[in-house]
XYZ file of N, CA and C in Angstrom:
591
model
N 0.811 -1.203 0.000
C 0.000 0.000 0.000
C 0.847 1.256 0.000
N 1.924 1.261 0.766
C 2.803 2.427 0.797
C 3.436 2.657 -0.572
N 3.815 1.570 -1.247
C 4.400 1.698 -2.586
C 3.420 2.365 -3.539
N 2.149 1.960 -3.481
C 1.152 2.572 -4.357
C 0.958 4.042 -4.018
N 0.986 4.374 -2.751
C 0.874 5.773 -2.356
C 2.004 6.594 -2.976
N 3.215 6.083 -2.915
C 4.369 6.779 -3.491
C 4.218 6.896 -5.010
N 3.842 5.810 -5.665
C 3.654 5.839 -7.119
C 2.583 6.848 -7.520
N 1.474 6.863 -6.780
C 0.373 7.773 -7.100
C 0.796 9.226 -6.911
N 1.518 9.506 -5.848
C 1.965 10.879 -5.603
C 2.931 11.339 -6.692
N 3.872 10.482 -7.073
C 4.818 10.845 -8.133
C 4.070 11.113 -9.433
N 3.133 10.243 -9.769
C 2.379 10.406 -11.034
C 1.554 11.681 -11.021
N 1.060 12.054 -9.852
C 0.224 13.247 -9.748
C 1.061 14.521 -9.652
N 2.009 14.557 -8.735
C 2.740 15.785 -8.459
C 3.868 16.061 -9.442
N 4.441 15.018 -10.021
C 5.627 15.201 -10.866
C 5.299 15.062 -12.351
N 4.038 15.135 -12.705
C 3.614 14.890 -14.082
C 4.391 15.737 -15.093
N 4.549 17.010 -14.791
C 5.223 17.909 -15.729
C 6.695 17.607 -15.930
N 7.292 16.917 -14.981
C 8.721 16.615 -15.067
C 9.008 15.268 -15.718
N 7.963 14.482 -15.999
C 8.149 13.156 -16.585
C 7.986 13.222 -18.098
N 8.901 12.575 -18.827
C 8.710 12.505 -20.280
C 7.746 11.357 -20.596
N 7.411 11.201 -21.861
C 6.409 10.214 -22.261
C 6.798 8.800 -21.861
N 8.044 8.439 -22.049
C 8.491 7.091 -21.697
C 8.422 6.871 -20.188
N 8.799 7.879 -19.422
C 8.745 7.757 -17.962
C 7.304 7.633 -17.476
N 6.416 8.419 -18.062
C 5.008 8.331 -17.681
C 4.461 6.938 -17.974
N 4.774 6.439 -19.153
C 4.292 5.117 -19.549
C 4.819 4.029 -18.612
N 6.088 4.081 -18.289
C 6.685 3.088 -17.397
C 6.080 3.184 -15.999
N 5.875 4.387 -15.553
C 5.293 4.611 -14.227
C 3.856 4.081 -14.184
N 3.081 4.401 -15.208
C 1.700 3.923 -15.273
C 1.642 2.403 -15.327
N 2.563 1.801 -16.075
C 2.589 0.346 -16.162
C 2.874 -0.291 -14.806
N 3.763 0.323 -14.036
C 4.059 -0.185 -12.691
C 2.803 -0.093 -11.802
N 2.075 1.005 -11.899
C 0.838 1.146 -11.127
C -0.159 0.061 -11.519
N -0.289 -0.189 -12.827
C -1.196 -1.230 -13.319
C -0.786 -2.601 -12.781
N 0.503 -2.892 -12.810
C 0.972 -4.198 -12.318
C 0.589 -4.400 -10.856
N 0.831 -3.380 -10.039
C 0.466 -3.477 -8.634
C -1.050 -3.605 -8.471
N -1.792 -2.747 -9.142
C -3.250 -2.728 -8.957
C -3.889 -4.022 -9.444
N -3.437 -4.553 -10.571
C -3.980 -5.828 -11.049
C -3.734 -6.936 -10.021
N -2.552 -6.919 -9.435
C -2.225 -7.906 -8.410
C -3.152 -7.740 -7.199
N -3.355 -6.488 -6.776
C -4.218 -6.226 -5.622
C -5.653 -6.673 -5.883
N -6.179 -6.335 -7.070
C -7.570 -6.689 -7.384
C -7.743 -8.202 -7.391
N -6.707 -8.913 -7.816
C -6.778 -10.375 -7.844
C -6.693 -10.992 -6.448
N -6.306 -10.198 -5.454
C -6.120 -10.714 -4.086
C -7.447 -10.779 -3.349
N -8.403 -11.474 -3.918
C -9.705 -11.635 -3.281
C -9.587 -12.611 -2.116
N -10.587 -12.641 -1.269
C -10.601 -13.577 -0.163
C -9.855 -13.096 1.064
N -9.432 -11.828 1.070
C -8.779 -11.296 2.256
C -9.771 -11.199 3.412
N -9.275 -11.307 4.608
C -10.095 -11.181 5.812
C -10.431 -9.711 6.029
N -11.697 -9.383 5.996
C -12.112 -7.991 6.121
C -11.762 -7.415 7.490
N -11.534 -8.277 8.473
C -11.183 -7.801 9.795
C -9.673 -7.819 10.049
N -8.902 -7.832 8.974
C -7.443 -7.707 9.077
C -7.029 -6.451 8.329
N -5.934 -5.824 8.759
C -5.530 -4.552 8.165
C -5.164 -4.660 6.689
N -4.881 -5.867 6.196
C -4.558 -6.014 4.770
C -5.709 -5.574 3.868
N -6.938 -5.749 4.314
C -8.079 -5.381 3.473
C -8.063 -3.885 3.165
N -7.916 -3.051 4.179
C -7.885 -1.598 3.948
C -6.651 -1.204 3.151
N -5.536 -1.839 3.424
C -4.282 -1.554 2.740
C -4.414 -1.805 1.240
N -4.927 -2.971 0.891
C -5.071 -3.350 -0.517
C -6.049 -2.434 -1.240
N -7.197 -2.175 -0.640
C -8.225 -1.433 -1.376
C -8.019 0.072 -1.378
N -7.245 0.605 -0.428
C -6.846 2.004 -0.570
C -5.866 2.119 -1.727
N -5.008 1.095 -1.903
C -4.055 1.092 -3.014
C -4.772 1.009 -4.358
N -5.818 0.193 -4.447
C -6.588 0.091 -5.693
C -7.251 1.435 -6.009
N -7.826 2.067 -4.994
C -8.453 3.375 -5.201
C -7.428 4.406 -5.666
N -6.249 4.418 -5.034
C -5.197 5.355 -5.433
C -4.736 5.102 -6.864
N -4.657 3.833 -7.242
C -4.280 3.500 -8.625
C -5.280 4.086 -9.602
N -6.555 3.917 -9.311
C -7.591 4.461 -10.193
C -7.535 5.967 -10.280
N -7.357 6.622 -9.137
C -7.290 8.080 -9.137
C -6.061 8.577 -9.892
N -4.925 7.909 -9.715
C -3.684 8.341 -10.363
C -3.713 8.132 -11.869
N -4.410 7.093 -12.322
C -4.405 6.752 -13.750
C -5.566 7.351 -14.530
N -6.537 7.911 -13.844
C -7.706 8.481 -14.537
C -7.262 9.563 -15.511
N -7.751 9.478 -16.724
C -7.423 10.459 -17.753
C -6.109 10.221 -18.456
N -5.421 9.141 -18.127
C -4.156 8.809 -18.786
C -4.422 7.764 -19.880
N -3.355 7.259 -20.462
C -3.486 6.192 -21.461
C -4.060 4.927 -20.835
N -4.029 4.832 -19.513
C -4.559 3.672 -18.785
C -5.937 3.971 -18.187
N -6.695 4.872 -18.823
C -7.969 5.297 -18.250
C -8.975 4.148 -18.097
N -8.994 3.217 -19.036
C -9.933 2.092 -18.922
C -9.630 1.275 -17.664
N -8.357 1.016 -17.428
C -7.958 0.327 -16.198
C -8.345 1.171 -14.987
N -8.094 2.468 -15.072
C -8.399 3.362 -13.962
C -9.875 3.275 -13.578
N -10.739 3.308 -14.578
C -12.176 3.260 -14.281
C -12.568 1.939 -13.621
N -11.949 0.844 -14.061
C -12.261 -0.446 -13.437
C -11.765 -0.480 -11.988
N -10.609 0.128 -11.716
C -10.102 0.183 -10.349
C -11.001 1.056 -9.467
N -11.423 2.192 -10.005
C -12.291 3.091 -9.237
C -13.606 2.413 -8.869
N -14.200 1.727 -9.830
C -15.460 1.018 -9.570
C -15.270 -0.076 -8.537
N -14.216 -0.873 -8.700
C -13.962 -1.980 -7.773
C -13.699 -1.454 -6.362
N -12.886 -0.412 -6.257
C -12.563 0.137 -4.941
C -13.794 0.743 -4.280
N -14.572 1.485 -5.034
C -15.776 2.110 -4.487
C -16.727 1.048 -3.930
N -16.937 -0.010 -4.689
C -17.821 -1.088 -4.236
C -17.254 -1.787 -3.002
N -15.954 -2.073 -3.016
C -15.350 -2.796 -1.896
C -15.408 -1.971 -0.611
N -15.069 -0.690 -0.723
C -15.112 0.142 0.478
C -16.531 0.281 1.014
N -17.476 0.571 0.149
C -18.829 0.869 0.632
C -19.648 -0.365 0.974
N -19.379 -1.463 0.304
C -20.193 -2.666 0.536
C -19.542 -3.663 1.490
N -18.231 -3.566 1.686
C -17.537 -4.551 2.520
C -16.778 -3.888 3.682
N -15.869 -2.973 3.370
C -14.963 -2.465 4.394
C -15.656 -1.527 5.374
N -16.370 -0.533 4.871
C -17.056 0.376 5.789
C -18.067 -0.344 6.682
N -18.865 -1.280 6.152
C -19.762 -2.010 7.058
C -19.006 -2.784 8.139
N -17.859 -3.376 7.783
C -17.070 -4.107 8.785
C -16.514 -3.149 9.836
N -16.014 -2.008 9.399
C -15.480 -1.031 10.350
C -16.588 -0.453 11.223
N -17.753 -0.216 10.630
C -18.884 0.284 11.414
C -19.329 -0.754 12.439
N -19.239 -2.037 12.070
C -19.577 -3.109 13.007
C -18.623 -3.092 14.205
N -17.343 -2.871 13.940
C -16.349 -2.778 15.010
C -16.573 -1.535 15.862
N -17.069 -0.483 15.243
C -17.250 0.771 15.953
C -15.970 1.582 15.966
N -15.841 2.458 16.938
C -14.717 3.391 16.975
C -13.499 2.798 17.680
N -13.112 1.587 17.275
C -11.886 0.946 17.743
C -11.515 -0.120 16.733
N -10.390 -0.797 16.934
C -10.009 -1.902 16.049
C -9.464 -3.031 16.909
N -10.040 -4.201 16.770
C -9.842 -5.312 17.695
C -8.413 -5.850 17.777
N -7.594 -5.621 16.769
C -6.264 -6.239 16.738
C -5.242 -5.540 17.624
N -5.558 -4.386 18.141
C -4.620 -3.631 18.957
C -3.859 -2.608 18.143
N -3.042 -1.804 18.816
C -2.412 -0.663 18.158
C -1.330 -1.037 17.158
N -0.837 -2.262 17.174
C 0.051 -2.704 16.105
C -0.679 -2.606 14.762
N -1.986 -2.817 14.792
C -2.788 -2.825 13.572
C -3.693 -1.604 13.430
N -4.010 -0.957 14.539
C -4.891 0.208 14.463
C -4.339 1.242 13.490
N -3.056 1.565 13.623
C -2.500 2.632 12.797
C -2.439 2.269 11.307
N -2.031 1.039 10.923
C -2.094 0.702 9.493
C -3.517 0.692 8.936
N -4.455 0.170 9.715
C -5.857 0.162 9.274
C -6.334 1.581 9.021
N -6.085 2.462 9.989
C -6.568 3.832 9.861
C -5.728 4.648 8.888
N -4.449 4.297 8.738
C -3.639 4.967 7.729
C -4.172 4.719 6.332
N -4.506 3.474 6.038
C -5.084 3.145 4.729
C -6.434 3.824 4.545
N -7.234 3.843 5.599
C -8.516 4.537 5.557
C -8.317 6.025 5.275
N -7.343 6.627 5.944
C -7.084 8.061 5.780
C -6.642 8.395 4.358
N -5.689 7.599 3.812
C -5.224 7.856 2.451
C -6.367 7.765 1.464
N -7.167 6.718 1.616
C -8.295 6.521 0.709
C -9.280 7.689 0.816
N -9.707 7.998 2.028
C -10.757 8.996 2.206
C -10.337 10.375 1.716
N -9.132 10.789 2.065
C -8.693 12.121 1.662
C -8.439 12.194 0.159
N -7.814 11.161 -0.404
C -7.557 11.160 -1.849
C -8.858 11.136 -2.633
N -9.790 10.277 -2.233
C -11.059 10.152 -2.951
C -11.864 11.450 -2.858
N -11.911 12.021 -1.664
C -12.672 13.247 -1.452
C -12.076 14.404 -2.233
N -10.748 14.459 -2.312
C -10.065 15.538 -3.029
C -10.208 15.393 -4.535
N -10.142 14.154 -5.033
C -10.082 13.929 -6.484
C -11.442 13.730 -7.143
N -12.483 13.521 -6.353
C -13.811 13.300 -6.928
C -14.794 14.314 -6.353
N -16.031 14.213 -6.755
C -17.069 15.099 -6.222
C -17.754 14.496 -4.999
N -17.222 13.390 -4.487
C -17.865 12.713 -3.367
C -17.056 12.892 -2.086
N -17.705 13.388 -1.056
C -17.077 13.583 0.243
C -17.241 12.298 1.053
N -16.167 11.514 1.131
C -16.217 10.241 1.843
C -16.414 10.459 3.345
N -15.907 11.549 3.871
C -16.097 11.835 5.296
C -17.583 12.043 5.594
N -18.274 12.791 4.731
C -19.712 12.999 4.915
C -20.477 11.700 4.678
N -20.034 10.916 3.684
C -20.689 9.634 3.412
C -20.605 8.731 4.632
N -19.422 8.649 5.243
C -19.236 7.792 6.415
C -20.036 8.293 7.615
N -20.171 9.596 7.728
C -20.959 10.142 8.831
C -22.402 9.643 8.770
N -22.939 9.572 7.565
C -24.331 9.144 7.387
C -24.495 7.640 7.259
N -23.486 6.948 6.716
C -23.662 5.544 6.346
C -22.790 4.544 7.099
N -21.848 5.015 7.893
C -20.923 4.099 8.566
C -20.663 4.519 10.006
N -21.715 4.888 10.701
C -21.641 5.231 12.129
C -20.632 6.330 12.429
N -20.490 7.286 11.520
C -19.599 8.432 11.733
C -18.208 7.994 12.189
N -17.618 7.061 11.427
C -16.360 6.440 11.823
C -15.221 7.423 12.064
N -15.102 8.432 11.230
C -13.943 9.320 11.345
C -13.957 10.088 12.666
N -15.090 10.648 13.023
C -15.177 11.308 14.328
C -15.023 10.287 15.450
N -15.536 9.087 15.235
C -15.367 8.033 16.230
C -13.918 7.679 16.455
N -13.130 7.647 15.381
C -11.710 7.316 15.530
C -10.911 8.450 16.162
N -11.338 9.684 15.952
C -10.704 10.798 16.667
C -10.943 10.630 18.170
N -12.184 10.348 18.541
C -12.520 10.140 19.954
C -11.775 8.935 20.523
N -11.672 7.874 19.725
C -10.967 6.661 20.158
C -9.512 6.967 20.507
N -8.814 7.714 19.648
C -7.421 8.060 19.930
C -7.304 8.904 21.201
N -8.198 9.852 21.377
C -8.154 10.685 22.583
C -8.427 9.846 23.827
N -9.387 8.943 23.725
C -9.752 8.107 24.870
C -8.647 7.111 25.224
N -7.994 6.548 24.210
C -7.009 5.482 24.429
C -5.624 6.003 24.801
N -5.428 7.314 24.752
C -4.116 7.881 25.060
C -3.938 8.027 26.571
N -2.864 7.428 27.079
C -2.580 7.499 28.508
C -1.819 8.779 28.839
N -1.709 9.133 30.109
C -0.970 10.353 30.486
C 0.501 10.342 30.077
N 1.081 9.139 29.871
C 2.487 9.080 29.454
C 2.658 9.140 27.936
N 1.610 9.527 27.219
C 1.603 9.659 25.751
C 1.801 8.330 25.026
N 1.441 7.244 25.668
C 1.362 5.939 25.038
C -0.089 5.484 25.086
N -0.425 4.562 24.205
C -1.797 4.093 24.156
C -2.022 2.896 25.063
N -3.266 2.686 25.425
C -3.639 1.531 26.231
C -3.290 0.255 25.465
N -3.050 -0.798 26.198
C -2.679 -2.083 25.603
C -3.908 -2.980 25.479
N -4.135 -3.487 24.289
C -5.153 -4.506 24.076
C -4.820 -5.206 22.766
N -5.391 -6.389 22.557
C -5.174 -7.108 21.306
C -3.724 -7.528 21.123
N -3.325 -7.656 19.866
C -1.974 -8.056 19.494
C -1.107 -6.803 19.482
N -0.416 -6.565 20.572
C 0.223 -5.279 20.773
C 1.685 -5.435 21.168
N 2.502 -4.470 20.791
C 3.908 -4.451 21.175
C 4.285 -3.019 21.529
N 5.153 -2.853 22.483
C 5.504 -1.531 22.992
C 5.933 -0.543 21.907
N 6.754 -0.930 20.904
C 7.175 0.058 19.903
C 6.027 0.660 19.095
N 4.872 -0.005 19.073
C 3.746 0.499 18.294
C 2.767 1.308 19.135
N 3.084 1.515 20.400
C 2.136 2.167 21.294
C 2.335 3.672 21.404
N 3.364 4.211 20.802
C 3.698 5.613 21.002
C 2.867 6.531 20.119
N 2.498 7.656 20.679
C 1.790 8.684 19.927
C 2.679 9.281 18.831
N 3.988 9.084 18.942
C 4.925 9.702 18.006
C 4.917 9.046 16.628
N 4.387 7.841 16.489
C 4.538 7.099 15.243
C 3.642 7.617 14.123
N 2.350 7.446 14.248
C 1.448 7.755 13.138
C 0.282 8.656 13.521
N 0.045 8.809 14.791
C -1.218 9.392 15.232
C -1.462 10.796 14.717
N -0.435 11.624 14.742
C -0.665 13.025 14.407
C -1.186 13.193 12.985
N -0.561 12.515 12.015
C -1.042 12.712 10.641
C -2.422 12.087 10.453
N -2.708 10.995 11.151
C -4.040 10.406 11.048
C -5.095 11.370 11.567
N -4.860 11.901 12.750
C -5.836 12.820 13.339
C -5.938 14.090 12.505
N -4.825 14.560 11.961
C -4.875 15.733 11.078
C -5.748 15.465 9.860
N -5.587 14.290 9.243
C -6.406 13.965 8.069
C -7.870 13.831 8.462
N -8.140 13.126 9.557
C -9.526 12.966 9.984
C -10.148 14.314 10.329
N -9.367 15.197 10.962
C -9.865 16.522 11.306
C -10.085 17.359 10.050
N -9.192 17.232 9.067
C -9.374 17.924 7.796
C -10.697 17.528 7.155
N -11.011 16.241 7.204
C -12.231 15.754 6.579
C -13.491 16.035 7.356
N -13.403 16.055 8.680
C -14.609 16.196 9.502
C -14.801 17.594 10.069
N -13.724 18.360 10.148
C -13.800 19.668 10.786
C -13.898 19.575 12.299
N -13.593 18.416 12.863
C -13.724 18.222 14.304
C -12.688 19.039 15.074
N -13.128 19.713 16.149
C -12.177 20.417 17.020
C -11.655 19.520 18.139
N -12.114 18.264 18.199
C -11.840 17.413 19.355
C -10.362 17.237 19.690
N -9.454 17.035 18.728
C -8.056 16.795 19.111
C -7.444 17.933 19.916
N -7.977 19.109 19.775
C -7.361 20.261 20.430
C -8.022 20.561 21.771
N -8.986 19.746 22.163
C -9.667 19.977 23.436
C -8.795 19.629 24.630
N -7.899 18.698 24.483
C -7.070 18.255 25.602
C -5.630 18.706 25.389
N -5.063 19.462 26.320
C -3.688 19.943 26.140
C -2.658 18.828 26.137
N -2.989 17.649 26.678
C -2.020 16.553 26.712
C -2.122 15.669 25.475
N -3.093 15.895 24.608
C -3.277 15.000 23.462
C -2.031 14.944 22.597
N -1.397 16.071 22.344
C -0.193 16.052 21.512
C 0.944 16.718 22.261
């Protein structure tokens, strides 16, 4: 998923600096990854790989839309939209504003969710944050509250699930996740507690 994020950003931000051959090679690499991801059916929806794979498929579609690979892009966009709305969001809404595997997995799950939601909302006419508020138990605001609730006074998170000390620190991923969720929801909650960050 991280590789696709990097590929998508390069294709989007560096477009003017790439010549035709470089663009073609870059697009082909995105297609190779995305085709592999789409073929990876049967993933456990309650494991972080599901969000990782399908945020990557969505990013591939967004990055390739309007290019020579537009037909592939449209198929990726359709597949990702269906998977997120019909499978992943319902599973996350079922879990509620937490993730059962513990903080080793909470951050990758929510990182993939954040990349998908912000990229999709920015690149299309659909606000995924508003969609989730109405259709998925307001997950984004729920996850902001979850991070605030689970943060201990020593700036580490509570221990539950499959957890290891190096993954418990607020320093790793939390700030950018909460920033993205706050960008999408407009929530003032992270700034309510002076110890949150």
